[in-house]
C-alpha atoms as a PDB file:
ATOM      1  CA  MET A   1     101.255  63.584   0.724  1.00  0.00           C
ATOM      2  CA  THR A   2     104.289  64.258  -1.434  1.00  0.00           C
ATOM      3  CA  ASN A   3     103.671  61.107  -3.445  1.00  0.00           C
ATOM      4  CA  SER A   4     100.009  61.965  -4.019  1.00  0.00           C
ATOM      5  CA  THR A   5     100.967  65.415  -5.214  1.00  0.00           C
ATOM      6  CA  SER A   6     103.714  64.099  -7.484  1.00  0.00           C
ATOM      7  CA  ASN A   7     101.290  61.617  -9.030  1.00  0.00           C
ATOM      8  CA  MET A   8      98.749  64.335  -9.709  1.00  0.00           C
ATOM      9  CA  PRO A   9      98.256  65.263 -13.386  1.00  0.00           C
ATOM     10  CA  SER A  10      99.800  68.517 -14.571  1.00  0.00           C
ATOM     11  CA  THR A  11      96.385  70.167 -14.850  1.00  0.00           C
ATOM     12  CA  GLY A  12      95.566  69.204 -11.263  1.00  0.00           C
ATOM     13  CA  LYS A  13      98.891  70.575 -10.052  1.00  0.00           C
ATOM     14  CA  LYS A  14      98.198  73.849 -11.844  1.00  0.00           C
ATOM     15  CA  LEU A  15      94.756  74.192 -10.271  1.00  0.00           C
ATOM     16  CA  LEU A  16      96.188  73.344  -6.864  1.00  0.00           C
ATOM     17  CA  ARG A  17      98.847  76.042  -7.187  1.00  0.00           C
ATOM     18  CA  GLN A  18      96.214  78.571  -8.262  1.00  0.00           C
ATOM     19  CA  SER A  19      93.975  77.720  -5.316  1.00  0.00           C
ATOM     20  CA  GLN A  20      96.901  78.072  -2.903  1.00  0.00           C
ATOM     21  CA  GLN A  21      98.168  81.325  -4.418  1.00  0.00           C
ATOM     22  CA  THR A  22      94.749  82.956  -4.380  1.00  0.00           C
ATOM     23  CA  ALA A  23      94.832  83.037  -0.588  1.00  0.00           C
ATOM     24  CA  TYR A  24      97.576  85.656  -0.890  1.00  0.00           C
ATOM     25  CA  VAL A  25      95.905  87.802  -3.523  1.00  0.00           C
ATOM     26  CA  LEU A  26      94.559  90.418  -1.082  1.00  0.00           C
ATOM     27  CA  PRO A  27      97.635  92.679  -1.253  1.00  0.00           C
ATOM     28  CA  LEU A  28      97.457  92.539  -5.055  1.00  0.00           C
ATOM     29  CA  PHE A  29      94.213  94.478  -5.261  1.00  0.00           C
ATOM     30  CA  PHE A  30      96.245  97.645  -4.598  1.00  0.00           C
ATOM     31  CA  ARG A  31      97.942  97.029  -7.944  1.00  0.00           C
ATOM     32  CA  ARG A  32      94.544  96.810  -9.605  1.00  0.00           C
ATOM     33  CA  LEU A  33      93.522 100.005  -7.850  1.00  0.00           C
ATOM     34  CA  MET A  34      96.549 101.828  -9.237  1.00  0.00           C
ATOM     35  CA  THR A  35      95.448 100.976 -12.778  1.00  0.00           C
ATOM     36  CA  ASN A  36      92.179 102.897 -12.277  1.00  0.00           C
ATOM     37  CA  ARG A  37      93.162 106.564 -12.579  1.00  0.00           C
ATOM     38  CA  LEU A  38      89.780 107.866 -11.493  1.00  0.00           C
ATOM     39  CA  ALA A  39      89.866 105.731  -8.357  1.00  0.00           C
ATOM     40  CA  VAL A  40      93.431 106.839  -7.572  1.00  0.00           C
ATOM     41  CA  VAL A  41      92.528 110.525  -7.929  1.00  0.00           C
ATOM     42  CA  SER A  42      89.430 109.997  -5.783  1.00  0.00           C
ATOM     43  CA  LEU A  43      91.446 108.135  -3.156  1.00  0.00           C
ATOM     44  CA  PHE A  44      94.062 110.881  -2.897  1.00  0.00           C
ATOM     45  CA  GLY A  45      91.303 113.493  -2.744  1.00  0.00           C
ATOM     46  CA  VAL A  46      89.672 111.641   0.133  1.00  0.00           C
ATOM     47  CA  ILE A  47      93.037 111.296   1.901  1.00  0.00           C
ATOM     48  CA  LEU A  48      93.598 115.061   1.550  1.00  0.00           C
ATOM     49  CA  LEU A  49      90.165 115.829   2.993  1.00  0.00           C
ATOM     50  CA  VAL A  50      90.757 113.410   5.869  1.00  0.00           C
ATOM     51  CA  LEU A  51      94.093 115.068   6.672  1.00  0.00           C
ATOM     52  CA  VAL A  52      92.494 118.525   6.651  1.00  0.00           C
ATOM     53  CA  ALA A  53      89.635 117.362   8.871  1.00  0.00           C
ATOM     54  CA  ALA A  54      91.954 115.499  11.258  1.00  0.00           C
ATOM     55  CA  PHE A  55      94.795 117.992  11.642  1.00  0.00           C
ATOM     56  CA  GLY A  56      93.096 121.251  10.656  1.00  0.00           C
ATOM     57  CA  PRO A  57      91.927 122.072  14.201  1.00  0.00           C
ATOM     58  CA  ILE A  58      95.493 121.566  15.458  1.00  0.00           C
ATOM     59  CA  VAL A  59      96.860 124.157  13.039  1.00  0.00           C
ATOM     60  CA  TYR A  60      93.832 126.446  13.075  1.00  0.00           C
ATOM     61  CA  THR A  61      92.615 126.609  16.674  1.00  0.00           C
ATOM     62  CA  THR A  62      89.777 129.140  16.330  1.00  0.00           C
ATOM     63  CA  SER A  63      86.445 127.947  17.750  1.00  0.00           C
ATOM     64  CA  PRO A  64      83.827 127.094  15.101  1.00  0.00           C
ATOM     65  CA  ILE A  65      80.805 127.797  17.340  1.00  0.00           C
ATOM     66  CA  THR A  66      81.799 130.793  19.484  1.00  0.00           C
ATOM     67  CA  PRO A  67      80.276 133.987  18.035  1.00  0.00           C
ATOM     68  CA  ASP A  68      82.123 137.298  17.942  1.00  0.00           C
ATOM     69  CA  TYR A  69      79.583 140.063  17.504  1.00  0.00           C
ATOM     70  CA  LYS A  70      82.358 142.584  16.920  1.00  0.00           C
ATOM     71  CA  ALA A  71      83.502 140.686  13.814  1.00  0.00           C
ATOM     72  CA  ILE A  72      80.240 140.046  11.951  1.00  0.00           C
ATOM     73  CA  ASN A  73      80.539 139.381   8.198  1.00  0.00           C
ATOM     74  CA  GLN A  74      84.207 140.310   8.072  1.00  0.00           C
ATOM     75  CA  SER A  75      86.264 139.709   4.950  1.00  0.00           C
ATOM     76  CA  PRO A  76      89.303 137.384   5.051  1.00  0.00           C
ATOM     77  CA  SER A  77      92.098 138.578   7.312  1.00  0.00           C
ATOM     78  CA  LEU A  78      95.092 137.256   9.241  1.00  0.00           C
ATOM     79  CA  GLU A  79      92.839 136.574  12.222  1.00  0.00           C
ATOM     80  CA  HIS A  80      90.018 135.007  10.194  1.00  0.00           C
ATOM     81  CA  TRP A  81      91.508 133.426   7.077  1.00  0.00           C
ATOM     82  CA  LEU A  82      88.180 133.015   5.258  1.00  0.00           C
ATOM     83  CA  GLY A  83      86.292 135.746   7.089  1.00  0.00           C
ATOM     84  CA  THR A  84      83.302 135.373   9.402  1.00  0.00           C
ATOM     85  CA  ASP A  85      79.589 134.670   9.056  1.00  0.00           C
ATOM     86  CA  ASN A  86      76.555 136.714  10.111  1.00  0.00           C
ATOM     87  CA  LEU A  87      77.166 135.832  13.775  1.00  0.00           C
ATOM     88  CA  GLY A  88      80.889 136.511  13.742  1.00  0.00           C
ATOM     89  CA  ARG A  89      81.882 132.845  13.731  1.00  0.00           C
ATOM     90  CA  ASP A  90      85.044 131.920  11.866  1.00  0.00           C
ATOM     91  CA  THR A  91      84.200 130.508   8.424  1.00  0.00           C
ATOM     92  CA  LEU A  92      87.327 128.376   8.005  1.00  0.00           C
ATOM     93  CA  ALA A  93      86.953 126.795  11.449  1.00  0.00           C
ATOM     94  CA  ARG A  94      83.320 125.965  10.708  1.00  0.00           C
ATOM     95  CA  LEU A  95      84.279 124.593   7.294  1.00  0.00           C
ATOM     96  CA  ILE A  96      86.901 122.296   8.834  1.00  0.00           C
ATOM     97  CA  TYR A  97      84.489 121.131  11.532  1.00  0.00           C
ATOM     98  CA  GLY A  98      81.686 120.632   9.005  1.00  0.00           C
ATOM     99  CA  LEU A  99      84.049 118.645   6.795  1.00  0.00           C
ATOM    100  CA  ARG A 100      84.915 116.462   9.772  1.00  0.00           C
ATOM    101  CA  VAL A 101      81.230 115.766  10.422  1.00  0.00           C
ATOM    102  CA  SER A 102      80.625 114.975   6.738  1.00  0.00           C
ATOM    103  CA  LEU A 103      83.568 112.567   6.626  1.00  0.00           C
ATOM    104  CA  ILE A 104      82.443 110.841   9.826  1.00  0.00           C
ATOM    105  CA  VAL A 105      79.020 110.317   8.258  1.00  0.00           C
ATOM    106  CA  ALA A 106      80.625 109.102   5.010  1.00  0.00           C
ATOM    107  CA  PHE A 107      82.895 106.687   6.901  1.00  0.00           C
ATOM    108  CA  TYR A 108      80.031 105.069   8.779  1.00  0.00           C
ATOM    109  CA  VAL A 109      77.854 104.965   5.666  1.00  0.00           C
ATOM    110  CA  GLU A 110      80.577 103.122   3.760  1.00  0.00           C
ATOM    111  CA  LEU A 111      81.179 100.849   6.744  1.00  0.00           C
ATOM    112  CA  LEU A 112      77.495  99.910   6.700  1.00  0.00           C
ATOM    113  CA  ASN A 113      77.579  99.512   2.918  1.00  0.00           C
ATOM    114  CA  ILE A 114      80.477  97.070   3.141  1.00  0.00           C
ATOM    115  CA  SER A 115      79.052  95.222   6.144  1.00  0.00           C
ATOM    116  CA  LEU A 116      75.562  94.887   4.670  1.00  0.00           C
ATOM    117  CA  GLY A 117      75.865  95.296   0.907  1.00  0.00           C
ATOM    118  CA  ALA A 118      79.107  93.387   0.352  1.00  0.00           C
ATOM    119  CA  THR A 119      78.050  90.586   2.701  1.00  0.00           C
ATOM    120  CA  LEU A 120      74.631  90.139   1.094  1.00  0.00           C
ATOM    121  CA  GLY A 121      76.130  90.386  -2.393  1.00  0.00           C
ATOM    122  CA  LEU A 122      78.750  87.756  -1.570  1.00  0.00           C
ATOM    123  CA  LEU A 123      76.203  85.363  -0.063  1.00  0.00           C
ATOM    124  CA  ALA A 124      73.636  85.907  -2.828  1.00  0.00           C
ATOM    125  CA  GLY A 125      76.183  85.446  -5.599  1.00  0.00           C
ATOM    126  CA  TYR A 126      77.735  82.344  -4.067  1.00  0.00           C
ATOM    127  CA  PHE A 127      74.664  80.439  -2.887  1.00  0.00           C
ATOM    128  CA  GLY A 128      72.091  81.756  -5.381  1.00  0.00           C
ATOM    129  CA  GLY A 129      68.586  80.336  -5.075  1.00  0.00           C
ATOM    130  CA  LEU A 130      66.002  81.976  -2.837  1.00  0.00           C
ATOM    131  CA  LEU A 131      68.564  84.141  -1.056  1.00  0.00           C
ATOM    132  CA  ASP A 132      69.701  85.586  -4.374  1.00  0.00           C
ATOM    133  CA  VAL A 133      66.099  86.300  -5.378  1.00  0.00           C
ATOM    134  CA  ILE A 134      65.310  88.054  -2.078  1.00  0.00           C
ATOM    135  CA  VAL A 135      68.443  90.233  -2.102  1.00  0.00           C
ATOM    136  CA  THR A 136      67.976  91.121  -5.772  1.00  0.00           C
ATOM    137  CA  ARG A 137      64.307  92.033  -5.333  1.00  0.00           C
ATOM    138  CA  ILE A 138      64.985  94.209  -2.288  1.00  0.00           C
ATOM    139  CA  ALA A 139      67.716  95.995  -4.229  1.00  0.00           C
ATOM    140  CA  ASP A 140      65.360  96.460  -7.195  1.00  0.00           C
ATOM    141  CA  ILE A 141      62.701  97.977  -4.929  1.00  0.00           C
ATOM    142  CA  LEU A 142      65.177 100.458  -3.454  1.00  0.00           C
ATOM    143  CA  PHE A 143      66.540 101.267  -6.913  1.00  0.00           C
ATOM    144  CA  ALA A 144      62.982 102.121  -8.017  1.00  0.00           C
ATOM    145  CA  PHE A 145      63.086 105.250  -5.827  1.00  0.00           C
ATOM    146  CA  PRO A 146      65.430 108.210  -6.364  1.00  0.00           C
ATOM    147  CA  GLY A 147      68.111 107.659  -3.743  1.00  0.00           C
ATOM    148  CA  LEU A 148      68.302 111.179  -2.363  1.00  0.00           C
ATOM    149  CA  LEU A 149      64.507 111.509  -2.296  1.00  0.00           C
ATOM    150  CA  LEU A 150      64.216 108.299  -0.271  1.00  0.00           C
ATOM    151  CA  ALA A 151      66.878 109.517   2.166  1.00  0.00           C
ATOM    152  CA  ILE A 152      64.995 112.808   2.569  1.00  0.00           C
ATOM    153  CA  LEU A 153      61.757 110.899   3.198  1.00  0.00           C
ATOM    154  CA  VAL A 154      63.331 108.727   5.905  1.00  0.00           C
ATOM    155  CA  ALA A 155      65.089 111.663   7.585  1.00  0.00           C
ATOM    156  CA  ALA A 156      61.950 113.822   7.523  1.00  0.00           C
ATOM    157  CA  THR A 157      59.723 111.028   8.853  1.00  0.00           C
ATOM    158  CA  PHE A 158      61.857 109.870  11.761  1.00  0.00           C
ATOM    159  CA  GLY A 159      63.944 113.007  12.368  1.00  0.00           C
ATOM    160  CA  PRO A 160      61.763 114.756  14.982  1.00  0.00           C
ATOM    161  CA  VAL A 161      61.233 111.597  17.060  1.00  0.00           C
ATOM    162  CA  VAL A 162      64.888 110.546  16.941  1.00  0.00           C
ATOM    163  CA  THR A 163      66.121 114.050  17.774  1.00  0.00           C
ATOM    164  CA  GLU A 164      63.725 114.338  20.708  1.00  0.00           C
ATOM    165  CA  GLN A 165      64.723 110.967  22.139  1.00  0.00           C
ATOM    166  CA  PHE A 166      68.470 110.874  21.453  1.00  0.00           C
ATOM    167  CA  GLY A 167      69.521 114.434  20.622  1.00  0.00           C
ATOM    168  CA  GLY A 168      72.392 115.211  18.266  1.00  0.00           C
ATOM    169  CA  ILE A 169      73.810 111.680  18.314  1.00  0.00           C
ATOM    170  CA  GLY A 170      70.445 110.310  17.240  1.00  0.00           C
ATOM    171  CA  ARG A 171      70.277 112.815  14.396  1.00  0.00           C
ATOM    172  CA  LEU A 172      73.762 111.803  13.256  1.00  0.00           C
ATOM    173  CA  LEU A 173      72.811 108.120  13.330  1.00  0.00           C
ATOM    174  CA  LEU A 174      69.594 108.847  11.429  1.00  0.00           C
ATOM    175  CA  VAL A 175      71.464 110.689   8.673  1.00  0.00           C
ATOM    176  CA  THR A 176      73.970 107.836   8.470  1.00  0.00           C
ATOM    177  CA  GLY A 177      71.244 105.200   8.325  1.00  0.00           C
ATOM    178  CA  SER A 178      69.136 107.011   5.727  1.00  0.00           C
ATOM    179  CA  LEU A 179      72.119 107.509   3.410  1.00  0.00           C
ATOM    180  CA  SER A 180      73.258 103.913   3.870  1.00  0.00           C
ATOM    181  CA  LEU A 181      69.745 102.673   3.094  1.00  0.00           C
ATOM    182  CA  VAL A 182      69.985 104.059  -0.435  1.00  0.00           C
ATOM    183  CA  SER A 183      73.661 103.156  -0.970  1.00  0.00           C
ATOM    184  CA  TRP A 184      74.052  99.487  -0.042  1.00  0.00           C
ATOM    185  CA  PRO A 185      72.082  97.996  -3.009  1.00  0.00           C
ATOM    186  CA  LEU A 186      74.731  99.181  -5.480  1.00  0.00           C
ATOM    187  CA  MET A 187      77.500  97.598  -3.424  1.00  0.00           C
ATOM    188  CA  ALA A 188      75.494  94.378  -3.180  1.00  0.00           C
ATOM    189  CA  ARG A 189      74.981  94.220  -6.941  1.00  0.00           C
ATOM    190  CA  LEU A 190      78.639  94.851  -7.719  1.00  0.00           C
ATOM    191  CA  VAL A 191      79.854  92.173  -5.303  1.00  0.00           C
ATOM    192  CA  ARG A 192      77.158  89.732  -6.440  1.00  0.00           C
ATOM    193  CA  SER A 193      78.108  90.070 -10.108  1.00  0.00           C
ATOM    194  CA  GLN A 194      81.796  89.582  -9.341  1.00  0.00           C
ATOM    195  CA  THR A 195      81.053  86.587  -7.123  1.00  0.00           C
ATOM    196  CA  LEU A 196      78.957  84.934  -9.838  1.00  0.00           C
ATOM    197  CA  SER A 197      81.937  85.173 -12.175  1.00  0.00           C
ATOM    198  CA  ILE A 198      84.678  84.200  -9.730  1.00  0.00           C
ATOM    199  CA  LYS A 199      82.933  81.164  -8.249  1.00  0.00           C
ATOM    200  CA  GLU A 200      83.044  79.491 -11.676  1.00  0.00           C
ATOM    201  CA  GLN A 201      86.817  79.919 -11.981  1.00  0.00           C
ATOM    202  CA  GLU A 202      89.065  76.874 -12.000  1.00  0.00           C
ATOM    203  CA  PHE A 203      90.870  77.684  -8.754  1.00  0.00           C
ATOM    204  CA  VAL A 204      87.542  77.762  -6.888  1.00  0.00           C
ATOM    205  CA  THR A 205      86.600  74.417  -8.423  1.00  0.00           C
ATOM    206  CA  ALA A 206      89.978  73.041  -7.364  1.00  0.00           C
ATOM    207  CA  ALA A 207      89.538  74.320  -3.809  1.00  0.00           C
ATOM    208  CA  ARG A 208      86.070  72.773  -3.619  1.00  0.00           C
ATOM    209  CA  SER A 209      87.365  69.431  -4.930  1.00  0.00           C
ATOM    210  CA  LEU A 210      90.082  69.478  -2.261  1.00  0.00           C
ATOM    211  CA  GLY A 211      87.412  69.682   0.446  1.00  0.00           C
ATOM    212  CA  ALA A 212      87.341  73.406   1.206  1.00  0.00           C
ATOM    213  CA  THR A 213      84.161  74.509   2.974  1.00  0.00           C
ATOM    214  CA  ASP A 214      81.853  77.182   1.590  1.00  0.00           C
ATOM    215  CA  SER A 215      82.923  79.689   4.230  1.00  0.00           C
ATOM    216  CA  ARG A 216      86.611  79.067   3.483  1.00  0.00           C
ATOM    217  CA  ILE A 217      86.054  79.446  -0.252  1.00  0.00           C
ATOM    218  CA  MET A 218      84.170  82.722   0.203  1.00  0.00           C
ATOM    219  CA  LEU A 219      86.601  84.244   2.698  1.00  0.00           C
ATOM    220  CA  THR A 220      89.874  82.925   1.277  1.00  0.00           C
ATOM    221  CA  TYR A 221      89.351  82.687  -2.470  1.00  0.00           C
ATOM    222  CA  ILE A 222      86.432  84.916  -3.492  1.00  0.00           C
ATOM    223  CA  LEU A 223      86.516  87.853  -1.064  1.00  0.00           C
ATOM    224  CA  PRO A 224      90.149  88.822  -1.812  1.00  0.00           C
ATOM    225  CA  ASN A 225      89.282  88.935  -5.511  1.00  0.00           C
ATOM    226  CA  VAL A 226      86.338  91.292  -4.968  1.00  0.00           C
ATOM    227  CA  ALA A 227      88.179  93.457  -2.412  1.00  0.00           C
ATOM    228  CA  GLY A 228      89.470  95.693  -5.196  1.00  0.00           C
ATOM    229  CA  ILE A 229      86.028  96.590  -6.515  1.00  0.00           C
ATOM    230  CA  ILE A 230      84.758  97.094  -2.945  1.00  0.00           C
ATOM    231  CA  LEU A 231      87.530  99.596  -2.245  1.00  0.00           C
ATOM    232  CA  VAL A 232      87.085 101.410  -5.565  1.00  0.00           C
ATOM    233  CA  SER A 233      83.311 101.600  -5.155  1.00  0.00           C
ATOM    234  CA  SER A 234      83.597 102.858  -1.571  1.00  0.00           C
ATOM    235  CA  THR A 235      86.159 105.484  -2.539  1.00  0.00           C
ATOM    236  CA  LEU A 236      84.017 106.821  -5.370  1.00  0.00           C
ATOM    237  CA  ASP A 237      80.865 106.714  -3.222  1.00  0.00           C
ATOM    238  CA  ILE A 238      82.322 108.856  -0.429  1.00  0.00           C
ATOM    239  CA  ALA A 239      81.987 111.992  -2.561  1.00  0.00           C
ATOM    240  CA  SER A 240      78.287 111.407  -3.232  1.00  0.00           C
ATOM    241  CA  VAL A 241      77.667 110.661   0.461  1.00  0.00           C
ATOM    242  CA  VAL A 242      79.296 113.959   1.464  1.00  0.00           C
ATOM    243  CA  VAL A 243      77.168 115.826  -1.089  1.00  0.00           C
ATOM    244  CA  ASN A 244      73.968 114.064   0.010  1.00  0.00           C
ATOM    245  CA  GLU A 245      74.709 114.819   3.667  1.00  0.00           C
ATOM    246  CA  ALA A 246      75.166 118.460   2.730  1.00  0.00           C
ATOM    247  CA  VAL A 247      71.814 118.413   0.916  1.00  0.00           C
ATOM    248  CA  LEU A 248      70.073 116.960   3.977  1.00  0.00           C
ATOM    249  CA  SER A 249      71.615 119.669   6.150  1.00  0.00           C
ATOM    250  CA  LEU A 250      70.665 122.256   3.545  1.00  0.00           C
ATOM    251  CA  LEU A 251      67.028 121.166   3.902  1.00  0.00           C
ATOM    252  CA  GLY A 252      67.227 121.187   7.695  1.00  0.00           C
ATOM    253  CA  LEU A 253      67.143 117.385   7.929  1.00  0.00           C
ATOM    254  CA  GLY A 254      70.803 116.797   8.730  1.00  0.00           C
ATOM    255  CA  ILE A 255      73.148 118.092  11.412  1.00  0.00           C
ATOM    256  CA  GLN A 256      71.443 120.746  13.531  1.00  0.00           C
ATOM    257  CA  PRO A 257      72.867 123.975  15.026  1.00  0.00           C
ATOM    258  CA  PRO A 258      74.988 124.888  16.861  1.00  0.00           C
ATOM    259  CA  ASP A 259      77.103 122.154  15.262  1.00  0.00           C
ATOM    260  CA  PRO A 260      78.297 123.428  11.879  1.00  0.00           C
ATOM    261  CA  SER A 261      77.747 121.480   8.682  1.00  0.00           C
ATOM    262  CA  ILE A 262      78.620 122.213   5.077  1.00  0.00           C
ATOM    263  CA  GLY A 263      74.985 122.117   3.983  1.00  0.00           C
ATOM    264  CA  LYS A 264      73.876 124.507   6.732  1.00  0.00           C
ATOM    265  CA  MET A 265      76.709 126.878   5.840  1.00  0.00           C
ATOM    266  CA  ILE A 266      75.463 126.918   2.238  1.00  0.00           C
ATOM    267  CA  THR A 267      71.959 127.730   3.497  1.00  0.00           C
ATOM    268  CA  ASP A 268      73.206 130.646   5.591  1.00  0.00           C
ATOM    269  CA  ALA A 269      75.537 131.986   2.889  1.00  0.00           C
END
């Protein structure tokens, strides 16, 4: 093995080193992330919101759903830091709980986007052919509709049935599914375009010539190189998912009372 490597031309040795080093490129996408200021700011904003949603109830223990009819529409005070609503419920506690619900929805939406969109984009970009045509056409069809309008249509159509059969959990899953339905095509297109470019690189050609299988090439050499754009896209998309979830709740199609949500709080304000 040593002799065959030593007899390899310098260009072949270079390609071999590149193909071997690419397997360890996954940690490097954090460096690429740090060069995108907008993504860094968005990431830290998301981290701050997650910390507030996760540890807020530990610091601020007031119930978000228990009404206090003696404290209706109170202004901010030491007991109620942001005041109370028209039923005497603590506004800050409901805001923290609503933020937690919104972030849970956003997390599962992005998880579905990565699982579905990134996977289809990777497969379509690498294999091309009929699979690429099908994925691209489905994405084009979904892009033809305004995303939020399509999510509203899905939630309004299936909301009553899902809520009746599965209750609050079903409603949460419906909101997550409707928002993911309009979000995954963008992820698929981004990953597909990056895959089309990366699969023509020399280190991929070298890996293929050394006998690497398609699955190994995609998972070891291509996926780490598109991980950066997946993370950046997911981070930036979380904000729009939170806003869209609030809009659905604002229209009565999202999280239902007594569970608080940011959109419902805006409606009642």
